[in-house]
C-alpha cells in the first residue's frame, strides 16, 4: 500500500513522447479502483506487487523455480507455470529464475529513489520541453506519497503531468493540484449505465471531479482524453450522452486515443480476470469519421495523425 | 520505409540563412552522377604501383648484389606470407630472425647504392606518376580528377603494406565480400615487377628492423590483442587546402625556394628540393588536365556543344588552379579536388580529410554570389560533384583487414558548422555554405565522404532543423560533435586555444587540428576485453577467495596487464613510425602540412606543428559488463565463486545455460543507466587513457586515446573466448562506446547518458556512439525536432559525439536476402557510412541486431512495460 514514504510503482519509463509535451519519464503507479474492460495495463490493477510469468522467456529444462515455492503454486510446466489460485504473490520464486520469466510487477519506491530516477533525464526535459508524467494504475490513489514527491519534483524545476481516470474522492486530488502543470483526464464513455458496465463504476464521481476541476480558474492545464474502444464506447448513444455531458460542462474539445490491443498479450502472464476483447484495429478512415461524428455533436474530437 | 534512394524533395522547412530546402530545384546532373557511381564495378588500381616502381628503379636503384640475391629471399618471404595469412599460423622464430638479418643487409646495400636523398627519389617518383597517370573525364561532372584509374577503385600501395594482398590476388575478382576487378596483366606485373622491387623496402618490410620484439610481424597478423595499421600508411590528415587556395602551388613553391636559401643542413636542403619537385609536378598535373579538358571539348563540340562548353570552362579553370590562387568558387573546388587527388597518388587512402570546408570556401562563394556569377542551385550542383569525387575512392583491404574494417571506408572527413576560432570567443561560424553542403549531401547520399557537423549552444535553429531532417532520412550523416566537450580535450593534449577552437574531424570521428597537424589518428586498436581475458585466466586470481578484496585485486591486475599491452602496441607502432621516417618520406603531403616548410622536415620526421598518434580502446562495454557481473554475482550475491564463474566461461557456458541466462537477462548492462556498469566503463576508459598518455611517439608527440572501433570489434570478438558478461565466444564486441547490442533496452536517453561517463577531456582522439533509431520515430519534421532535443540533452549532459542510424530493421533483413533490390542503401557503421551490400555477413547481422534493440522506438506509455 502506498503511504507518504513509499509507493508501489511498477515501471519508470524513460523517453516517452506521447504522454504530455516533449521527452518525458512516465511513472506507473500500481492500484486502480476501476476495472475497464480494455485496461491497457492489467498488471496495474492490484495495489500490491504481484507475480507475472513470461512463458516466452522461460529457459527450457531449467526447473529451478519448481521446488522453491512455499505454497506449491509453481507447476513443472512451461506453458502453465503458476497455479494462480494458490499463488500468494510472495515472490520467492523470482530470485531463482535466471531468465526473468518470473518477475515481480511493482515494488516499493521511496520519494528519494523516485526523484533520482526521474531527474536522470532532466537535460532531455530541458531540451525538449518535457518532464515527468504520473500514470498507472491511478496515481492519485498514492496521494499521500505524491504530496511528498511533487513539491520536491517541482522544486527541481520539472514539468509535471498527471494521467488520471478521475475516479476517487476529490480530497485526494486537491492537495496535488498546486504542483501539477497538466492533467490528462480520461473520459471513458457516455451514460451512467454504460460507464458502470464498461468500467465497473458509474461516472458520478468522475464527472463530479471533472466539474470541480473545470470550475477552478487557476492551477494545471486540463486536457480531456477518451480512449476509443471500437464497438464498446463509440456507439451513437454513447457519443450522444458523452457529448451532451461535455457540452453541459462547457468542454469543447477532447483528444481521442486510438485503440491498440497490445495489452491482450499480457493477460496470459497475469493473475487476472480481465479477458481478451478480440477487437481488431479499425480501418484507416475510422478516426476521421469519428472526428466528424464528434463534430456533429458539437464537440471537437481530435485523433492524432 | 527509410530508403536512401534519391531522396524525396525535402519538406518545406526553411533551412539556414533563409534557404528553403525545397527551393533547390531537381538537379538531374547529380542524379545521373549518383547512378553512374552506384553502377560502377569496383576495380583494383595498380597505376601508382607500376609508375612509381618504374621511376624508383631509376631514382633509387637496387644494388647489384641485392638484384641477384633478393629474388631468393622474395620467394621465401612470399611463401611465408601465403602460409601465414592462409592458416593464421605464426612465422617461425628462425625465419623471422633470418628475414630480419636479410632486410638489414638490403637496407645497407640500398643506402650504399643511393645516388640522391631518398626524399628526392620519392619526389621524382611522384612527379613521374602525376605526369603519366591516365586522365579520364566522366559524363556530367563539373570537377575532374581520378583518385584511381577506375570510376570507383582501390589503389595498391607497394611502398606501404600492399604486399599483404599478394596471397589473395588471384581471388580478388571472385571473393564474396568486396570483389575487385583485376586483369591477368596487372597480377603478372605485381608479382614479377612491383613486389620483387618493394618487398625489401616497403614500410611493412622495414618496420620489424626498428622493433626490439622479433615477434612483431606475428603480432600484427594475430589480431587478438591489438591491431596496428600504419604499415599500410599513416594518412589521417587534413592538408592545408586553405593555403593551396590562397597561394597556389606556385606560391608554395616560392616559399620552398626561399626556405631553401636558408637551409641549415643537407637534410633540410633535400626536403626543400623534394618539395619543389612535387610542387612543380602538381602544377604540371593541373596543366595536363587543362589540355585534356580542352581536347575533350574540341572532340565533343560537334556532337554535344553544351558539354563542350562546360569542358572549355574546366580547361580554363585548370589552366589556373591548383598552380595559382583560386579566384572563383568553381576554381576553389577544383583546386581542392586536384590537390586531394594528387595527395592520394603519394599517401594511402585513409582519412585524408577536407577540413572546415564551409569556412575556407566561404569567401569564394560569397564573392561569386555577390557578383551574380553563381546561384544556390549551381553551388549545390558543384558541391554534389565534390561529394561524388570523394566517393570514387575505396581502400584496398585483404581478407583480414576486411573483417576489421568492413564497409570500404576511406574515411575522408568534411567538417561543417561550429564557432569561429578568432575574435570573440564562440561566435557562430556557420553560413549559407554550411546548409548547401548538407543539401548537396541529401541529393547524393553516397557512402562517402563523412559529413561532420560541429554543434554548440547557439547553433542556428534552422541549420539544426535541416541537419536533423536529413539524419531522419537515414544514411547516418551528418555525425554530430559537441564543441563544449571537444575543445577542452584538445587543449588537454597540448593544442593552443585558438587551434583547438578550429578543430575539424580527421577521418571518422577523430578531432584534431586541421592544416597543421599530423595526428596519425588511426594507428592502432587495442582489445580491452582481451586484456581482461588474460587477467582472468590467472589461476592465482581465480582462486582468490577474499570477496572483500576481489574487485580491487582484479582491477589492479587488469591495470597492470593493460599497461603491458599498451607498451607492446606502442612499441610496435613506434617501430612502424620509425620505418616511415627512414624509408618513406611523403614530400607532397609535407609541403601541405603547416610547420614542415619552416622546419625543413617531412611529416614523418616531426615536421608538422602538432604531432600525435591515436590508438583506440575497443570493447569498453564488454569489460564494464564483465566486471559488473563479477561484482554482482560473486561479490555481492555470493551466488558462485569466481573460479566457478570462470569455469563456465572457459566452457563457453556449455552446460551452464542458467548461469548464462542470468548474466544476460538479469545483470544490469552498460547502457541501461543503472550506475554500476557505467562506473566501470568510466574507470576502464580513464585507465586506458592514462596508460596510453604515458607514451610519446617517435615524432615527440603524445599518444592520443580514442574510443571508436570501425569494425575491429568484430575481428577482435571473433578471436576471443566467452566473457563473464555472458557474451558467447566469437561474438562481436560492443562497437565504439556503444552498449552491447540489445543492452540499450531502456531507450535512447539511458544509453546516451551511460556514454557521457566515458567521455571527457581525456578522450583526445575521438569516440563513436552509434545510436540506432526507428524511422517512425526519427523521420519527418516531428522526428527531426525530437532527435534534435535528444542530442541537445545528451550534449548538455556532457556527450561528445553521436551519429544516428535511422534504419528500418525489416529493410535490412530484406537487403541481406536480396542485395540487388537495395543498391545504394547506406547505413552507418562506426565513424563512417557504407553501402549495406559492401559489408561482411557478420557485420550485416550486427546491424540488424543493433536496429532491433529491445525497444525500437519511444513507448506509447499508456502501455506499461510488462
mmCIF file of C-alpha atoms in Angstrom, chain A residues 51-220:
data_model
loop_
_atom_site.group_PDB
_atom_site.id
_atom_site.type_symbol
_atom_site.label_atom_id
_atom_site.label_comp_id
_atom_site.label_asym_id
_atom_site.label_seq_id
_atom_site.Cartn_x
_atom_site.Cartn_y
_atom_site.Cartn_z
ATOM 1 C CA UNK A 51 3.899 -12.082 -9.766
ATOM 2 C CA UNK A 52 3.908 -12.355 -13.547
ATOM 3 C CA UNK A 53 5.123 -15.186 -15.724
ATOM 4 C CA UNK A 54 6.533 -14.794 -19.246
ATOM 5 C CA UNK A 55 6.411 -18.228 -20.840
ATOM 6 C CA UNK A 56 8.398 -16.976 -23.821
ATOM 7 C CA UNK A 57 11.387 -16.168 -21.629
ATOM 8 C CA UNK A 58 11.393 -19.452 -19.709
ATOM 9 C CA UNK A 59 14.549 -21.485 -20.181
ATOM 10 C CA UNK A 60 13.766 -24.986 -21.440
ATOM 11 C CA UNK A 61 14.846 -27.652 -18.977
ATOM 12 C CA UNK A 62 15.641 -25.175 -16.218
ATOM 13 C CA UNK A 63 13.079 -26.017 -13.449
ATOM 14 C CA UNK A 64 14.954 -24.054 -10.775
ATOM 15 C CA UNK A 65 11.736 -22.443 -9.585
ATOM 16 C CA UNK A 66 9.692 -25.587 -9.138
ATOM 17 C CA UNK A 67 10.934 -26.525 -5.719
ATOM 18 C CA UNK A 68 11.167 -23.130 -4.057
ATOM 19 C CA UNK A 69 7.501 -22.178 -3.788
ATOM 20 C CA UNK A 70 6.261 -22.422 -0.182
ATOM 21 C CA UNK A 71 2.687 -22.781 -1.460
ATOM 22 C CA UNK A 72 3.419 -25.360 -4.100
ATOM 23 C CA UNK A 73 1.957 -22.960 -6.662
ATOM 24 C CA UNK A 74 4.714 -23.461 -9.243
ATOM 25 C CA UNK A 75 3.976 -26.222 -11.730
ATOM 26 C CA UNK A 76 6.522 -28.164 -13.730
ATOM 27 C CA UNK A 77 5.021 -26.978 -16.994
ATOM 28 C CA UNK A 78 6.455 -24.302 -19.195
ATOM 29 C CA UNK A 79 3.106 -23.314 -20.631
ATOM 30 C CA UNK A 80 1.284 -23.198 -17.341
ATOM 31 C CA UNK A 81 3.838 -22.361 -14.734
ATOM 32 C CA UNK A 82 1.791 -20.786 -11.958
ATOM 33 C CA UNK A 83 -1.351 -22.036 -10.221
ATOM 34 C CA UNK A 84 -2.774 -18.608 -9.642
ATOM 35 C CA UNK A 85 -5.372 -19.788 -7.136
ATOM 36 C CA UNK A 86 -2.564 -20.950 -4.843
ATOM 37 C CA UNK A 87 -0.093 -18.101 -5.515
ATOM 38 C CA UNK A 88 0.248 -15.537 -2.741
ATOM 39 C CA UNK A 89 2.497 -13.252 -4.821
ATOM 40 C CA UNK A 90 5.252 -13.590 -2.244
ATOM 41 C CA UNK A 91 7.950 -13.525 -4.931
ATOM 42 C CA UNK A 92 10.067 -16.358 -3.510
ATOM 43 C CA UNK A 93 10.418 -17.870 -6.991
ATOM 44 C CA UNK A 94 11.557 -14.698 -8.688
ATOM 45 C CA UNK A 95 15.147 -14.680 -7.489
ATOM 46 C CA UNK A 96 15.747 -18.264 -8.586
ATOM 47 C CA UNK A 97 14.556 -17.610 -12.102
ATOM 48 C CA UNK A 98 17.644 -16.925 -14.217
ATOM 49 C CA UNK A 99 15.849 -15.650 -17.281
ATOM 50 C CA UNK A 100 13.381 -13.063 -15.995
ATOM 51 C CA UNK A 101 10.478 -15.343 -16.888
ATOM 52 C CA UNK A 102 9.133 -14.983 -13.354
ATOM 53 C CA UNK A 103 9.095 -11.340 -12.345
ATOM 54 C CA UNK A 104 7.504 -9.184 -9.691
ATOM 55 C CA UNK A 105 5.417 -6.381 -11.096
ATOM 56 C CA UNK A 106 5.754 -3.400 -8.824
ATOM 57 C CA UNK A 107 7.948 -2.590 -5.874
ATOM 58 C CA UNK A 108 8.129 -0.007 -3.134
ATOM 59 C CA UNK A 109 9.739 3.234 -4.240
ATOM 60 C CA UNK A 110 10.729 5.953 -1.812
ATOM 61 C CA UNK A 111 10.456 9.618 -2.664
ATOM 62 C CA UNK A 112 14.248 9.898 -2.844
ATOM 63 C CA UNK A 113 14.644 6.968 -5.187
ATOM 64 C CA UNK A 114 11.907 8.153 -7.491
ATOM 65 C CA UNK A 115 13.346 11.672 -7.556
ATOM 66 C CA UNK A 116 16.739 10.300 -8.525
ATOM 67 C CA UNK A 117 15.185 8.188 -11.246
ATOM 68 C CA UNK A 118 13.182 10.969 -12.837
ATOM 69 C CA UNK A 119 15.933 13.559 -12.533
ATOM 70 C CA UNK A 120 18.289 11.379 -14.578
ATOM 71 C CA UNK A 121 16.778 12.692 -17.805
ATOM 72 C CA UNK A 122 16.460 16.342 -16.775
ATOM 73 C CA UNK A 123 18.743 17.512 -19.596
ATOM 74 C CA UNK A 124 16.384 15.896 -22.085
ATOM 75 C CA UNK A 125 13.331 17.509 -20.461
ATOM 76 C CA UNK A 126 15.000 20.898 -20.721
ATOM 77 C CA UNK A 127 15.987 20.384 -24.323
ATOM 78 C CA UNK A 128 12.525 19.200 -25.369
ATOM 79 C CA UNK A 129 10.149 20.998 -23.024
ATOM 80 C CA UNK A 130 9.348 17.666 -21.422
ATOM 81 C CA UNK A 131 9.106 16.423 -17.877
ATOM 82 C CA UNK A 132 7.516 13.748 -15.746
ATOM 83 C CA UNK A 133 4.124 12.106 -16.183
ATOM 84 C CA UNK A 134 2.348 10.241 -13.394
ATOM 85 C CA UNK A 135 0.379 7.335 -14.741
ATOM 86 C CA UNK A 136 -0.811 3.989 -13.606
ATOM 87 C CA UNK A 137 -2.976 2.476 -12.360
ATOM 88 C CA UNK A 138 -4.471 5.506 -10.756
ATOM 89 C CA UNK A 139 -1.665 7.664 -9.400
ATOM 90 C CA UNK A 140 -3.991 9.834 -7.333
ATOM 91 C CA UNK A 141 -4.577 6.845 -5.052
ATOM 92 C CA UNK A 142 -0.960 7.403 -3.980
ATOM 93 C CA UNK A 143 -1.928 10.918 -2.924
ATOM 94 C CA UNK A 144 -0.005 10.821 0.355
ATOM 95 C CA UNK A 145 3.169 9.811 -1.422
ATOM 96 C CA UNK A 146 2.646 12.356 -4.183
ATOM 97 C CA UNK A 147 2.074 15.101 -1.619
ATOM 98 C CA UNK A 148 5.667 14.489 -0.556
ATOM 99 C CA UNK A 149 7.064 13.791 -4.001
ATOM 100 C CA UNK A 150 5.515 16.523 -6.122
ATOM 101 C CA UNK A 151 6.805 19.587 -4.229
ATOM 102 C CA UNK A 152 10.332 18.193 -4.421
ATOM 103 C CA UNK A 153 9.949 17.490 -8.127
ATOM 104 C CA UNK A 154 8.505 20.949 -8.692
ATOM 105 C CA UNK A 155 11.384 22.475 -6.786
ATOM 106 C CA UNK A 156 13.752 20.711 -9.167
ATOM 107 C CA UNK A 157 12.006 22.544 -11.988
ATOM 108 C CA UNK A 158 10.218 19.590 -13.539
ATOM 109 C CA UNK A 159 7.101 19.931 -15.669
ATOM 110 C CA UNK A 160 4.574 17.608 -14.061
ATOM 111 C CA UNK A 161 1.716 15.873 -15.800
ATOM 112 C CA UNK A 162 -0.947 13.662 -14.269
ATOM 113 C CA UNK A 163 -2.787 10.992 -16.227
ATOM 114 C CA UNK A 164 -5.921 10.152 -14.339
ATOM 115 C CA UNK A 165 -9.209 8.292 -14.502
ATOM 116 C CA UNK A 166 -10.840 10.806 -12.182
ATOM 117 C CA UNK A 167 -12.384 8.093 -10.017
ATOM 118 C CA UNK A 168 -11.592 8.895 -6.365
ATOM 119 C CA UNK A 169 -12.637 11.384 -3.680
ATOM 120 C CA UNK A 170 -11.637 14.886 -4.769
ATOM 121 C CA UNK A 171 -9.833 15.321 -1.457
ATOM 122 C CA UNK A 172 -7.099 13.023 -2.739
ATOM 123 C CA UNK A 173 -6.513 15.156 -5.816
ATOM 124 C CA UNK A 174 -6.877 18.599 -4.292
ATOM 125 C CA UNK A 175 -3.559 18.818 -2.428
ATOM 126 C CA UNK A 176 -1.684 17.800 -5.575
ATOM 127 C CA UNK A 177 -3.134 20.499 -7.804
ATOM 128 C CA UNK A 178 -0.746 23.358 -6.931
ATOM 129 C CA UNK A 179 2.250 21.331 -8.072
ATOM 130 C CA UNK A 180 0.819 19.969 -11.319
ATOM 131 C CA UNK A 181 1.238 21.630 -14.703
ATOM 132 C CA UNK A 182 -1.047 19.470 -16.794
ATOM 133 C CA UNK A 183 -3.794 16.958 -16.167
ATOM 134 C CA UNK A 184 -4.716 14.439 -18.830
ATOM 135 C CA UNK A 185 -8.197 13.473 -17.691
ATOM 136 C CA UNK A 186 -9.816 10.356 -19.129
ATOM 137 C CA UNK A 187 -13.474 10.181 -20.013
ATOM 138 C CA UNK A 188 -14.329 6.627 -20.862
ATOM 139 C CA UNK A 189 -17.915 6.528 -22.047
ATOM 140 C CA UNK A 190 -21.149 8.449 -22.051
ATOM 141 C CA UNK A 191 -24.065 7.427 -19.852
ATOM 142 C CA UNK A 192 -24.115 6.203 -16.300
ATOM 143 C CA UNK A 193 -25.224 2.653 -17.086
ATOM 144 C CA UNK A 194 -22.753 2.202 -19.877
ATOM 145 C CA UNK A 195 -19.972 3.527 -17.695
ATOM 146 C CA UNK A 196 -20.920 1.069 -14.984
ATOM 147 C CA UNK A 197 -20.984 -1.765 -17.475
ATOM 148 C CA UNK A 198 -17.678 -0.962 -19.123
ATOM 149 C CA UNK A 199 -15.504 0.164 -16.243
ATOM 150 C CA UNK A 200 -17.195 -1.258 -13.170
ATOM 151 C CA UNK A 201 -18.411 2.011 -11.676
ATOM 152 C CA UNK A 202 -20.837 4.656 -12.760
ATOM 153 C CA UNK A 203 -19.477 8.007 -13.815
ATOM 154 C CA UNK A 204 -20.882 10.020 -10.956
ATOM 155 C CA UNK A 205 -17.585 10.602 -9.174
ATOM 156 C CA UNK A 206 -15.622 11.140 -12.373
ATOM 157 C CA UNK A 207 -17.987 13.851 -13.555
ATOM 158 C CA UNK A 208 -18.163 15.495 -10.166
ATOM 159 C CA UNK A 209 -14.381 15.683 -10.047
ATOM 160 C CA UNK A 210 -14.218 16.971 -13.603
ATOM 161 C CA UNK A 211 -16.743 19.652 -12.797
ATOM 162 C CA UNK A 212 -14.704 20.819 -9.823
ATOM 163 C CA UNK A 213 -11.551 20.885 -11.890
ATOM 164 C CA UNK A 214 -13.245 22.896 -14.591
ATOM 165 C CA UNK A 215 -14.601 25.341 -12.063
ATOM 166 C CA UNK A 216 -11.091 26.357 -10.964
ATOM 167 C CA UNK A 217 -9.699 29.451 -12.567
ATOM 168 C CA UNK A 218 -6.092 28.681 -11.746
ATOM 169 C CA UNK A 219 -3.989 25.559 -11.478
ATOM 170 C CA UNK A 220 -2.938 22.992 -14.014
#
